[in-house]
PDB file of C-alpha atoms in Angstrom:
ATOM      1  CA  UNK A 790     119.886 102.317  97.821  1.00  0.00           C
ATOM      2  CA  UNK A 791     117.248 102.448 100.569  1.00  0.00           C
ATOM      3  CA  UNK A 792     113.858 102.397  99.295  1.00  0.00           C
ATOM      4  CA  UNK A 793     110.830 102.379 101.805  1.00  0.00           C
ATOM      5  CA  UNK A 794     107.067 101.244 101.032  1.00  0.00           C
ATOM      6  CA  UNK A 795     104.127 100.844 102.250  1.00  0.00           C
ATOM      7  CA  UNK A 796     103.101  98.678  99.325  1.00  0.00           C
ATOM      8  CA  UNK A 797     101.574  94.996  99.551  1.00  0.00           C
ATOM      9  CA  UNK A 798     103.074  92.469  98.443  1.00  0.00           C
ATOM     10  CA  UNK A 799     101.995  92.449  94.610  1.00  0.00           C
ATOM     11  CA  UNK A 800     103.243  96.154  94.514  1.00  0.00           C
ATOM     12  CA  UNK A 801     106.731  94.798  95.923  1.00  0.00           C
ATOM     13  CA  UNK A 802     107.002  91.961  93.875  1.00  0.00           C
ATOM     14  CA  UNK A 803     106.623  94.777  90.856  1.00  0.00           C
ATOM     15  CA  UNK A 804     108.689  97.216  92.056  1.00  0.00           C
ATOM     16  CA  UNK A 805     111.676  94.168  92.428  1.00  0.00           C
ATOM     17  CA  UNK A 806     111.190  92.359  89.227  1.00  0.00           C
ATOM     18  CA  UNK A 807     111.139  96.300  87.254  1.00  0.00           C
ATOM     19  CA  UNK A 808     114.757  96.744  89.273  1.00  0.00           C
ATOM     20  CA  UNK A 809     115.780  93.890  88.937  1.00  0.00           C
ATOM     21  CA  UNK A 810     115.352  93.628  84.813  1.00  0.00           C
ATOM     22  CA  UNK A 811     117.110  96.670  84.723  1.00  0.00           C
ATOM     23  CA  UNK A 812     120.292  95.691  86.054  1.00  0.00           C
ATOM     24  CA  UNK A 813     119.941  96.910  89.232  1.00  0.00           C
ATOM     25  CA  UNK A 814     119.920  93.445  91.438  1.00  0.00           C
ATOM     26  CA  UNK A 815     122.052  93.978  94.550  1.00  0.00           C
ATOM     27  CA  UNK A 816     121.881  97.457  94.842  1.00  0.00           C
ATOM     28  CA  UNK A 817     119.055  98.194  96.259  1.00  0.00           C
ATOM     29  CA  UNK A 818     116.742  96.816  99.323  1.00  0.00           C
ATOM     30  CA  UNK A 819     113.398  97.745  99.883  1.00  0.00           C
ATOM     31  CA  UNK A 820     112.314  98.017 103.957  1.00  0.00           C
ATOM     32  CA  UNK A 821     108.150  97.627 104.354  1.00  0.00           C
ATOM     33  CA  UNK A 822     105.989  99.776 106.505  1.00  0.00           C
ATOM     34  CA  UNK A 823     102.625  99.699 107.710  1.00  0.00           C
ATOM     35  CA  UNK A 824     101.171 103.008 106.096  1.00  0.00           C
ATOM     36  CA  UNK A 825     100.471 105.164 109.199  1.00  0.00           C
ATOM     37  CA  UNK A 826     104.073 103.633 110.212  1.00  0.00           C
ATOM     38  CA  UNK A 827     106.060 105.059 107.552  1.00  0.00           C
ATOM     39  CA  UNK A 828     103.492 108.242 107.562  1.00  0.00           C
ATOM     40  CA  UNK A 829     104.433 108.879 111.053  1.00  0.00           C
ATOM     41  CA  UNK A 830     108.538 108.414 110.367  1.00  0.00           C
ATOM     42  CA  UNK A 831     108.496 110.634 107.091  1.00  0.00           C
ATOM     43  CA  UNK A 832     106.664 113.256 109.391  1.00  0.00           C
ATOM     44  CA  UNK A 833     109.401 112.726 112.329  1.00  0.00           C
ATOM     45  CA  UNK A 834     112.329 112.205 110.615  1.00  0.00           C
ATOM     46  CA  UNK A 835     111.849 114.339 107.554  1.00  0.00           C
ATOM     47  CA  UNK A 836     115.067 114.337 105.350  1.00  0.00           C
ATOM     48  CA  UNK A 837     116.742 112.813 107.387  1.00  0.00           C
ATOM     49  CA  UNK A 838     115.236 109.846 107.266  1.00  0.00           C
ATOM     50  CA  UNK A 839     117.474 106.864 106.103  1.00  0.00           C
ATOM     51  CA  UNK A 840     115.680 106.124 102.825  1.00  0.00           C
ATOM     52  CA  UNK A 841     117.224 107.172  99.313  1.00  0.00           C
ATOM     53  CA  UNK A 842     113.438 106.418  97.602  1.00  0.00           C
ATOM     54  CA  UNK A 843     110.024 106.345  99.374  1.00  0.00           C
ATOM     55  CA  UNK A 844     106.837 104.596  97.909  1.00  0.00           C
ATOM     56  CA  UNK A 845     103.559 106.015  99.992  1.00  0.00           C
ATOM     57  CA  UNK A 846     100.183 107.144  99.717  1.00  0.00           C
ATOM     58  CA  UNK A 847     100.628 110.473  97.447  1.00  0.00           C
ATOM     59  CA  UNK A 848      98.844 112.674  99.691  1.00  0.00           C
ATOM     60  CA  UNK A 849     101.615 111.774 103.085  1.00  0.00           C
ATOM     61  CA  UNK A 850     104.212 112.340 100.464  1.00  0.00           C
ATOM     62  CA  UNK A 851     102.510 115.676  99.570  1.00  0.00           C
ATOM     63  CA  UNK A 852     102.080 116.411 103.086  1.00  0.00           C
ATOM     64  CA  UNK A 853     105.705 115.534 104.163  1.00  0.00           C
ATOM     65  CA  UNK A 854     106.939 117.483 101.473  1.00  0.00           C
ATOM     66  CA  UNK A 855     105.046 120.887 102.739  1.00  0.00           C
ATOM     67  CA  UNK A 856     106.408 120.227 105.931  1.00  0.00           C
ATOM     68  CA  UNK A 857     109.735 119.447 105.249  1.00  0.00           C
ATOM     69  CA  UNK A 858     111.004 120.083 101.415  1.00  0.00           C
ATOM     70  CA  UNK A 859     112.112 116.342 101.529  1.00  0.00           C
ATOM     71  CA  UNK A 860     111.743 115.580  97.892  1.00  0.00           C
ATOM     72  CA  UNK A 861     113.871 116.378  94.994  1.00  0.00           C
ATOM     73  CA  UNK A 862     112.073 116.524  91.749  1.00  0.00           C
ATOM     74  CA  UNK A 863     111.895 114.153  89.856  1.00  0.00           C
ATOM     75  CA  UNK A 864     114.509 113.802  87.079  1.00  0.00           C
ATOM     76  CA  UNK A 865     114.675 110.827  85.296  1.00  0.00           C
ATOM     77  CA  UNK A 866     110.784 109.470  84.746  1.00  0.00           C
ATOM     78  CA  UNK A 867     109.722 109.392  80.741  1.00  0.00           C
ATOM     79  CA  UNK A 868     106.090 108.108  81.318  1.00  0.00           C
ATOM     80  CA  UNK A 869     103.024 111.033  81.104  1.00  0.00           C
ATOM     81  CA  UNK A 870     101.048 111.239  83.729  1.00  0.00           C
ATOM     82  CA  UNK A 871      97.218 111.301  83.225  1.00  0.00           C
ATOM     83  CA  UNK A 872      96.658 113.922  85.796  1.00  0.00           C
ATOM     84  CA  UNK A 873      98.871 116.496  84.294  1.00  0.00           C
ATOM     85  CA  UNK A 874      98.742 118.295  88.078  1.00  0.00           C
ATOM     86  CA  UNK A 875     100.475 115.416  89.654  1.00  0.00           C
ATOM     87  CA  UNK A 876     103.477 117.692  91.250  1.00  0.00           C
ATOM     88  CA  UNK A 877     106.964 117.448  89.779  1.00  0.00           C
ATOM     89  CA  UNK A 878     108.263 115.750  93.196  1.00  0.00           C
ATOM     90  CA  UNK A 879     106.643 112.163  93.396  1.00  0.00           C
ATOM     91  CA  UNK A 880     105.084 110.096  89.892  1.00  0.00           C
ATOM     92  CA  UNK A 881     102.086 107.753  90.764  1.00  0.00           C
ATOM     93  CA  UNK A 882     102.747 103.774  90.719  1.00  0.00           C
ATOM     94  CA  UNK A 883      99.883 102.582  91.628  1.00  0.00           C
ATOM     95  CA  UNK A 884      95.652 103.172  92.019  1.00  0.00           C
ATOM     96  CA  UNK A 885      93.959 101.504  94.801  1.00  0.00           C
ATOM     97  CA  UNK A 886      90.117 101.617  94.396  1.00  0.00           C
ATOM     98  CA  UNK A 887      87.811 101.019  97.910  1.00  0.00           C
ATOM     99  CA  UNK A 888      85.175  99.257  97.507  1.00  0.00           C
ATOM    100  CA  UNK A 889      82.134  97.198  99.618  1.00  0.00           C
ATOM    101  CA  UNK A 890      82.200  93.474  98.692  1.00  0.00           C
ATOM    102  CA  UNK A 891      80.004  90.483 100.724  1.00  0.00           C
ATOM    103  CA  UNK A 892      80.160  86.689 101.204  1.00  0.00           C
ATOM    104  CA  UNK A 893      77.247  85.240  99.284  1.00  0.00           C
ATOM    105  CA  UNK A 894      77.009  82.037 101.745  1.00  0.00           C
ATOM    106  CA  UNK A 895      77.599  84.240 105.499  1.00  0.00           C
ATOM    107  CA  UNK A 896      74.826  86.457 103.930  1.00  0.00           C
ATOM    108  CA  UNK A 897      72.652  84.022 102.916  1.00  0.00           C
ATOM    109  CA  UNK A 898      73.119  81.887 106.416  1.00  0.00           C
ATOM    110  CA  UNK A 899      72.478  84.936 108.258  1.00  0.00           C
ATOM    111  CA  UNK A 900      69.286  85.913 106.124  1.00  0.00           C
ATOM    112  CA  UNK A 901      70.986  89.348 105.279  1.00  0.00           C
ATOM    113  CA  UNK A 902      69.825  91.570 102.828  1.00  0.00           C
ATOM    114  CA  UNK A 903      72.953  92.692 100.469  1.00  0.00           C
ATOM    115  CA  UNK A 904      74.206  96.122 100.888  1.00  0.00           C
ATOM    116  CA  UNK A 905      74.377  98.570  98.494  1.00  0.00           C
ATOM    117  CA  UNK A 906      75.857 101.828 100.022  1.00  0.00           C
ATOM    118  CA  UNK A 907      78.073 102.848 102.599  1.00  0.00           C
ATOM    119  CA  UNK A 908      75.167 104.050 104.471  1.00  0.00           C
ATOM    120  CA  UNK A 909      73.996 100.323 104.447  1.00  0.00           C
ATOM    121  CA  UNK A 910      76.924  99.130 106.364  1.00  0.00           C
ATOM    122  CA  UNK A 911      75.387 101.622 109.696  1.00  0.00           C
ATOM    123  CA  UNK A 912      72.042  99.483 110.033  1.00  0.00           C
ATOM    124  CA  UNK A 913      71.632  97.550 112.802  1.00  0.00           C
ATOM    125  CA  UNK A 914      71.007  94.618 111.261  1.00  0.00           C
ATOM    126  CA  UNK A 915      74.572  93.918 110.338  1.00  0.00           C
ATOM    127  CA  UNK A 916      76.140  94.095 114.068  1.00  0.00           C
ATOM    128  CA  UNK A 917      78.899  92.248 113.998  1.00  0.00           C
ATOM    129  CA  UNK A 918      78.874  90.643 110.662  1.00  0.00           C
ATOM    130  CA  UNK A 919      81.004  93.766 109.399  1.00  0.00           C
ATOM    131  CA  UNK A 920      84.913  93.992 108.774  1.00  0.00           C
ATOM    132  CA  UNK A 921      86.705  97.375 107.590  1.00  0.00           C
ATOM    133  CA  UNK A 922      89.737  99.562 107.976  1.00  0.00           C
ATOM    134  CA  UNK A 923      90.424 101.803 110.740  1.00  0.00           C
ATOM    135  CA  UNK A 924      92.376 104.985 108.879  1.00  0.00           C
ATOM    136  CA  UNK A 925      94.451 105.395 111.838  1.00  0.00           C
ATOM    137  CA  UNK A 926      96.560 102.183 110.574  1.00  0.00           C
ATOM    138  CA  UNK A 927      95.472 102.225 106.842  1.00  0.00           C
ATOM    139  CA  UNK A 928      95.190 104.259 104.113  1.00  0.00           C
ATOM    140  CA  UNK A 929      92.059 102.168 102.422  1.00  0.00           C
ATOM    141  CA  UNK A 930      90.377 103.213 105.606  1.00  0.00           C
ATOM    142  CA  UNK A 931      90.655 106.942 103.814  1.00  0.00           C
ATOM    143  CA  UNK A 932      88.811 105.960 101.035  1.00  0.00           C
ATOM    144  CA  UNK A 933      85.765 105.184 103.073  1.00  0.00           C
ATOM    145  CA  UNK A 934      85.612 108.382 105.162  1.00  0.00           C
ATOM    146  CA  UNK A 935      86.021 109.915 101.766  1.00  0.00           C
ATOM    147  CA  UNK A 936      83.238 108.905 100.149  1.00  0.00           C
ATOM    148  CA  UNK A 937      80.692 109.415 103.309  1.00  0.00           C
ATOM    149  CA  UNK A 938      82.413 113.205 104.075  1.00  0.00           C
ATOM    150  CA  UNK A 939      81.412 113.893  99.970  1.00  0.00           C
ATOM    151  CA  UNK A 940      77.813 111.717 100.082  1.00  0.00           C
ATOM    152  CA  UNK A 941      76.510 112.966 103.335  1.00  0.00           C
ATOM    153  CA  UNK A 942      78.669 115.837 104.767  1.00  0.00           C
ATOM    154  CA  UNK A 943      80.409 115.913 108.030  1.00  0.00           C
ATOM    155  CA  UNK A 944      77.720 115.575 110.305  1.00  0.00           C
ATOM    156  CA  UNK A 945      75.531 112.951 108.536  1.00  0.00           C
ATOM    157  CA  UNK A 946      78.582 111.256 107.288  1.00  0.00           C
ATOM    158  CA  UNK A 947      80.471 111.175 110.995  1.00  0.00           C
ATOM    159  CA  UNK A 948      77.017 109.399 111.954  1.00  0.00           C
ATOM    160  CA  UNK A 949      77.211 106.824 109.663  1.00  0.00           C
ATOM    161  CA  UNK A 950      80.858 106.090 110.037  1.00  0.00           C
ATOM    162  CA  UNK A 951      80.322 105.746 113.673  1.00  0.00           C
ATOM    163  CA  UNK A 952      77.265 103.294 113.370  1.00  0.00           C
ATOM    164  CA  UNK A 953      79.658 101.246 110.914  1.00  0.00           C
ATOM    165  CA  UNK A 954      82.059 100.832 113.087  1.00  0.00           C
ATOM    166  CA  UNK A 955      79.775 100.046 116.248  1.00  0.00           C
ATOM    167  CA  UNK A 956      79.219  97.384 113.618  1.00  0.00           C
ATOM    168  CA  UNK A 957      82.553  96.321 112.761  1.00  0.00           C
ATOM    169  CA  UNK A 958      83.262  95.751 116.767  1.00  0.00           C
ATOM    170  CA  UNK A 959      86.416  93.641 116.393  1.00  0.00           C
ATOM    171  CA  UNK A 960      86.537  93.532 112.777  1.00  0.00           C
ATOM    172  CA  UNK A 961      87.795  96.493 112.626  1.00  0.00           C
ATOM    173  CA  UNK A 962      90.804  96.582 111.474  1.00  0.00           C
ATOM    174  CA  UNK A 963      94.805  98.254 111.008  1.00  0.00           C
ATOM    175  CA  UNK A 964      94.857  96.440 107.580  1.00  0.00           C
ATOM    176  CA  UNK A 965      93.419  97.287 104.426  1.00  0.00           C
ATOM    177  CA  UNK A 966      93.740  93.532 103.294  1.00  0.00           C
ATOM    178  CA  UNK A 967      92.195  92.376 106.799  1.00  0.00           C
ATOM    179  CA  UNK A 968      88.097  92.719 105.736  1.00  0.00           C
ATOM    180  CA  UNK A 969      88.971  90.668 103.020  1.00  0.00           C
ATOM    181  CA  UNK A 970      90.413  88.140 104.753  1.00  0.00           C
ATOM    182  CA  UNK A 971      87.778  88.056 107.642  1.00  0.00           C
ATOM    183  CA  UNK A 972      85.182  87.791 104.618  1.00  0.00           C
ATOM    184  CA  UNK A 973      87.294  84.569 102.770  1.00  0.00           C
ATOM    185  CA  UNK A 974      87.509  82.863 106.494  1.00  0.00           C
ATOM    186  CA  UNK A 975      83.486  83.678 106.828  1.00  0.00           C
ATOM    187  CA  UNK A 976      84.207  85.072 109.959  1.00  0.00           C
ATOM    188  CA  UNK A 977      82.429  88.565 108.362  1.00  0.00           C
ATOM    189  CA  UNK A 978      79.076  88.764 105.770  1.00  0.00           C
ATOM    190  CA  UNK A 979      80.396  92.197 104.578  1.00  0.00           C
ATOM    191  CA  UNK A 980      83.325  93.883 104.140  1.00  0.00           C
ATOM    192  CA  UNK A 981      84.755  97.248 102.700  1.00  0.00           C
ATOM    193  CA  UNK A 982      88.524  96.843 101.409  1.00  0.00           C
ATOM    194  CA  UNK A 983      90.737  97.102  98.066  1.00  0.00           C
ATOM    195  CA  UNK A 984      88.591  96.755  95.026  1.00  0.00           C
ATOM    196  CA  UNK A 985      90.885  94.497  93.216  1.00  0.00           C
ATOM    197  CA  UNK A 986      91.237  92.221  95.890  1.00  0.00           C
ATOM    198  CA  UNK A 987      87.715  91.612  95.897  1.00  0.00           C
ATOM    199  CA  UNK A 988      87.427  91.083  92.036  1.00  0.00           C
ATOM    200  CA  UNK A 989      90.130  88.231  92.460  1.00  0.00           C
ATOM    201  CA  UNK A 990      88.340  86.509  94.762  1.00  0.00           C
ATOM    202  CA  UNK A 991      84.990  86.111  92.732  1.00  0.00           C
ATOM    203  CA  UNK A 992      87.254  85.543  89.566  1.00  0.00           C
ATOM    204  CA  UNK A 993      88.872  82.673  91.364  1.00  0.00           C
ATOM    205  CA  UNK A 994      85.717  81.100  92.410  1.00  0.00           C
ATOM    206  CA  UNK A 995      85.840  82.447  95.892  1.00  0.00           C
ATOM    207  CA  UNK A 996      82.184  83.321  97.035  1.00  0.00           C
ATOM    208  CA  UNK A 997      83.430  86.925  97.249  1.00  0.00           C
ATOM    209  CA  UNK A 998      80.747  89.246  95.579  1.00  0.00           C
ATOM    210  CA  UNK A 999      81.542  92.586  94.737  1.00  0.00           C
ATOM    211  CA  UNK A1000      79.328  95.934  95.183  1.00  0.00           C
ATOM    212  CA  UNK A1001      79.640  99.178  93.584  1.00  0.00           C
ATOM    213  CA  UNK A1002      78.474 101.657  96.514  1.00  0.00           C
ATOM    214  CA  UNK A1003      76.147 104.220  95.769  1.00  0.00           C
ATOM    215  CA  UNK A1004      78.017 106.982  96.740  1.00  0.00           C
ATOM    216  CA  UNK A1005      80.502 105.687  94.340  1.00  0.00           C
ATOM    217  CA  UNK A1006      83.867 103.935  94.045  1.00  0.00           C
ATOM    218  CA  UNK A1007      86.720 105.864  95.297  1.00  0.00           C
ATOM    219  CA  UNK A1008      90.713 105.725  94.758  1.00  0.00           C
ATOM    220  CA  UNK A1009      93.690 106.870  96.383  1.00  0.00           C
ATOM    221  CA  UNK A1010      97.466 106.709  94.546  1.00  0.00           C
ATOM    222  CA  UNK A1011     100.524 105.379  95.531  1.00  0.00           C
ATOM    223  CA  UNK A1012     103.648 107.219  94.592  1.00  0.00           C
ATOM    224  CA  UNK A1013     107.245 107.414  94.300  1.00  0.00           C
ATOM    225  CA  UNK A1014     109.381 109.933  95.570  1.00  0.00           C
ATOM    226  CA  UNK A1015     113.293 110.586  96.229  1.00  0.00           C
ATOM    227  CA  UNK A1016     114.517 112.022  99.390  1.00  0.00           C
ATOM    228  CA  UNK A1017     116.626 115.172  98.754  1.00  0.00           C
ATOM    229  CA  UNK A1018     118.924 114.318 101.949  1.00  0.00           C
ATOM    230  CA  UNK A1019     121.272 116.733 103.008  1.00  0.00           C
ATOM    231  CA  UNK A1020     124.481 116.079 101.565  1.00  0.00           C
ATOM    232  CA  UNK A1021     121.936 115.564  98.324  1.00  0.00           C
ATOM    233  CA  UNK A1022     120.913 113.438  95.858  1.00  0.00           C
ATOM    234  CA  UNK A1023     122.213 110.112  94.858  1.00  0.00           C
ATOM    235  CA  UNK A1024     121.605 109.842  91.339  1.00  0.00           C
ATOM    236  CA  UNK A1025     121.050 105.924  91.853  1.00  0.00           C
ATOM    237  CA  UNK A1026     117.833 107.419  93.586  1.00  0.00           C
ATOM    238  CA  UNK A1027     116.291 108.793  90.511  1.00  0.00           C
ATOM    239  CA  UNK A1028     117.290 105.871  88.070  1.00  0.00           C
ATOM    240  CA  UNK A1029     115.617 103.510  90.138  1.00  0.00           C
ATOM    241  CA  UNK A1030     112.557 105.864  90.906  1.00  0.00           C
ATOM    242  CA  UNK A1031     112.167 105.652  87.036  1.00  0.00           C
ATOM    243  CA  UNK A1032     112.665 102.253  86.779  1.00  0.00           C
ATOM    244  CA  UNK A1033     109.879 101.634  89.498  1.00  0.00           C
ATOM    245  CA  UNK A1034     107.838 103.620  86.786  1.00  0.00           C
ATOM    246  CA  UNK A1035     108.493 103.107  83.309  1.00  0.00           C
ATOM    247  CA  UNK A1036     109.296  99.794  84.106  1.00  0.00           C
ATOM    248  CA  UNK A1037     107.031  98.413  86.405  1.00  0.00           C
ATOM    249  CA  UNK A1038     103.501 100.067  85.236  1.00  0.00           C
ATOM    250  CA  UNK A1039     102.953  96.807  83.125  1.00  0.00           C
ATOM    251  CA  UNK A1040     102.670  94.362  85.496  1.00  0.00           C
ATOM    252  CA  UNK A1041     101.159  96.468  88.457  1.00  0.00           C
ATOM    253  CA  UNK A1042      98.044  97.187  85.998  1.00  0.00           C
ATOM    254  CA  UNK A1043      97.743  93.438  85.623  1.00  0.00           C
ATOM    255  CA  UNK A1044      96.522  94.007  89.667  1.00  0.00           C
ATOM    256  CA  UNK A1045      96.205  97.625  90.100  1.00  0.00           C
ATOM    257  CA  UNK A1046      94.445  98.301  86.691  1.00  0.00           C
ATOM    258  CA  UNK A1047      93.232 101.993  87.092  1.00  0.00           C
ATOM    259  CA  UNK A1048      95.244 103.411  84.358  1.00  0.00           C
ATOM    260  CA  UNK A1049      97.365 106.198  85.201  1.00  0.00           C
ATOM    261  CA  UNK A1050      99.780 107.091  81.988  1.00  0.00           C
ATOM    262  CA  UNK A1051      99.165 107.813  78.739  1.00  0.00           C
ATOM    263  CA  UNK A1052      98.907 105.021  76.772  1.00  0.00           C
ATOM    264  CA  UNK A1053      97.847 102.527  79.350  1.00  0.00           C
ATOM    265  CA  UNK A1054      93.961 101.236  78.977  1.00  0.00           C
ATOM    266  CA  UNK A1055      92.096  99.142  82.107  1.00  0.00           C
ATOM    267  CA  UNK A1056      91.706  95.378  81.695  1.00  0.00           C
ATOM    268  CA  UNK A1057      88.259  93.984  80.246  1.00  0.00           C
ATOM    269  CA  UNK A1058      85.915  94.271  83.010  1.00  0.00           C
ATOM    270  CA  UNK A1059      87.847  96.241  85.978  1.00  0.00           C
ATOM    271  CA  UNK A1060      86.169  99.764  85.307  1.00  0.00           C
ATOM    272  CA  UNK A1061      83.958 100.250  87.578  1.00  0.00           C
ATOM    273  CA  UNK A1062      80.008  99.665  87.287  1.00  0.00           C
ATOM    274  CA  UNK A1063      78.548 102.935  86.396  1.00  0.00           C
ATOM    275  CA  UNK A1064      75.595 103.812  89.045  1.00  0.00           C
ATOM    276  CA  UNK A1065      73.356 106.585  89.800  1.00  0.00           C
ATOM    277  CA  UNK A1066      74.676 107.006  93.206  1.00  0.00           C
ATOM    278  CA  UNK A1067      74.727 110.321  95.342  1.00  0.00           C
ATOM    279  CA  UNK A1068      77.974 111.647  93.753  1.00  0.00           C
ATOM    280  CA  UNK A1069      79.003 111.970  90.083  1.00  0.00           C
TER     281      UNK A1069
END
């Protein structure tokens, strides 16, 4: 089996142990993509693509399968989804929550106030001390346009996106993980990246402090699919699509901890703070 995945490296390491535990060492191997990589082959090559099982952003998934019908259903996944409108063709593995974090010593060489919104990250005042993801090569970069497009609307929001970027310069980035990285190597004040990232950072003493924006904290999910080819499904496929699942959810919340199942609760101090932002 084929499987194909945008996931980092945590995800991976998941998805292999989950497969692995379940007997199903040596038949697989998993191929990694950059997200708009594998976006742009499940668009080109549709079922024809040489995957058996695809990992993605749900909503390229959802978009290659209106396109091109490239998904079977799913057959063999026993775990309840929260969102009980997930579709019947790909089951979520994974949340990734966006978030604005800062590095307490750049700021405070700098003389920076800290940010507390999106809108924050436009001033001025932050030119060049800002690192985040360009959505052409990452999917995190979605979660930022999200949250201005709901706050502000397209043609406040489109403002502040471009006076964040003017501020990002070259710190702007094809990588979701890069702003964090740029923010550890205190090449960057402030960053906007994967929530959970962040969060390990501080926890491991890093000088990594983590904002809730105002407009609020907003997540995308990762899901699996099979690919329907056109002499059809291998059944392998949908085993190891449920293995990914049933299997793996356990120790992807330990870094991903957003639940997404019934019966699985967040860790002690990953919900979000709760804020009286510009959004519910």
């Amino acid at each position: 089996m084929i499987i194909y995945s945008n996931a980092d490296q945590d995800a991976l390491d998941a998805y292999r142990t989950a497969l692995d535990k379940n007997g199903y060492a040596g038949d697989y191997t998993i191929q990694a993509f950059g997200t708009s990589e594998l976006g742009g082959k499940l668009a080109a090559e549709g079922s024809a693509i040489e995957a058996d099982v695809i990992t993605m952003s749900s909503y390229y998934i959802d978009s290659a399968q209106a396109n091109s019908h490239m998904f079977a259903d799913l057959a063999q996944v026993q775990s309840t989804p929260l969102d009980t409108a997930s579709p019947a063709w790909r089951a979520p593995v994974q949340a990734q929550e966006g978030t604005i974090f800062y590095n307490t010593q750049v700021l405070a060489s700098k003389g920076l106030p800290a940010p507390s919104s999106f809108k924050d990250l436009a001033d001025p005042v932050y030119r060049g001390m800002v690192s985040v993801p360009d959505i052409s090569g990452s999917s995190t970069g979605w979660l930022m346009i999200q949250a201005n497009m709901d706050a502000y609307g397209e043609e406040e929001g489109t403002e502040i996106l471009t006076g964040i970027y003017r501020n990002a310069g070259p710190y702007l980035s094809q990588s979701g993980s890069a702003p964090i990285k740029n923010a550890r190597a205190d090449e960057v004040a402030i960053g906007f990246g994967l929530r959970h990232q962040a969060l390990s950072d501080r926890a491991s003493g890093l000088p990594i402090e983590v904002v809730e924006p105002r407009e609020g904290t907003y997540s995308l999910t990762e899901s699996v699919a099979v690919v329907d080819h056109s002499e059809g499904v291998n059944p392998l496929a949908q085993e190891i699509a449920a293995a990914i699942v049933d299997s793996g959810r356990k120790r992807l919340m330990n870094t991903y901890p957003k639940p997404l199942y019934q019966g699985e609760a967040p860790r002690e101090n990953s919900r979000p703070t709760p804020r009286n932002g510009l959004t519910p």
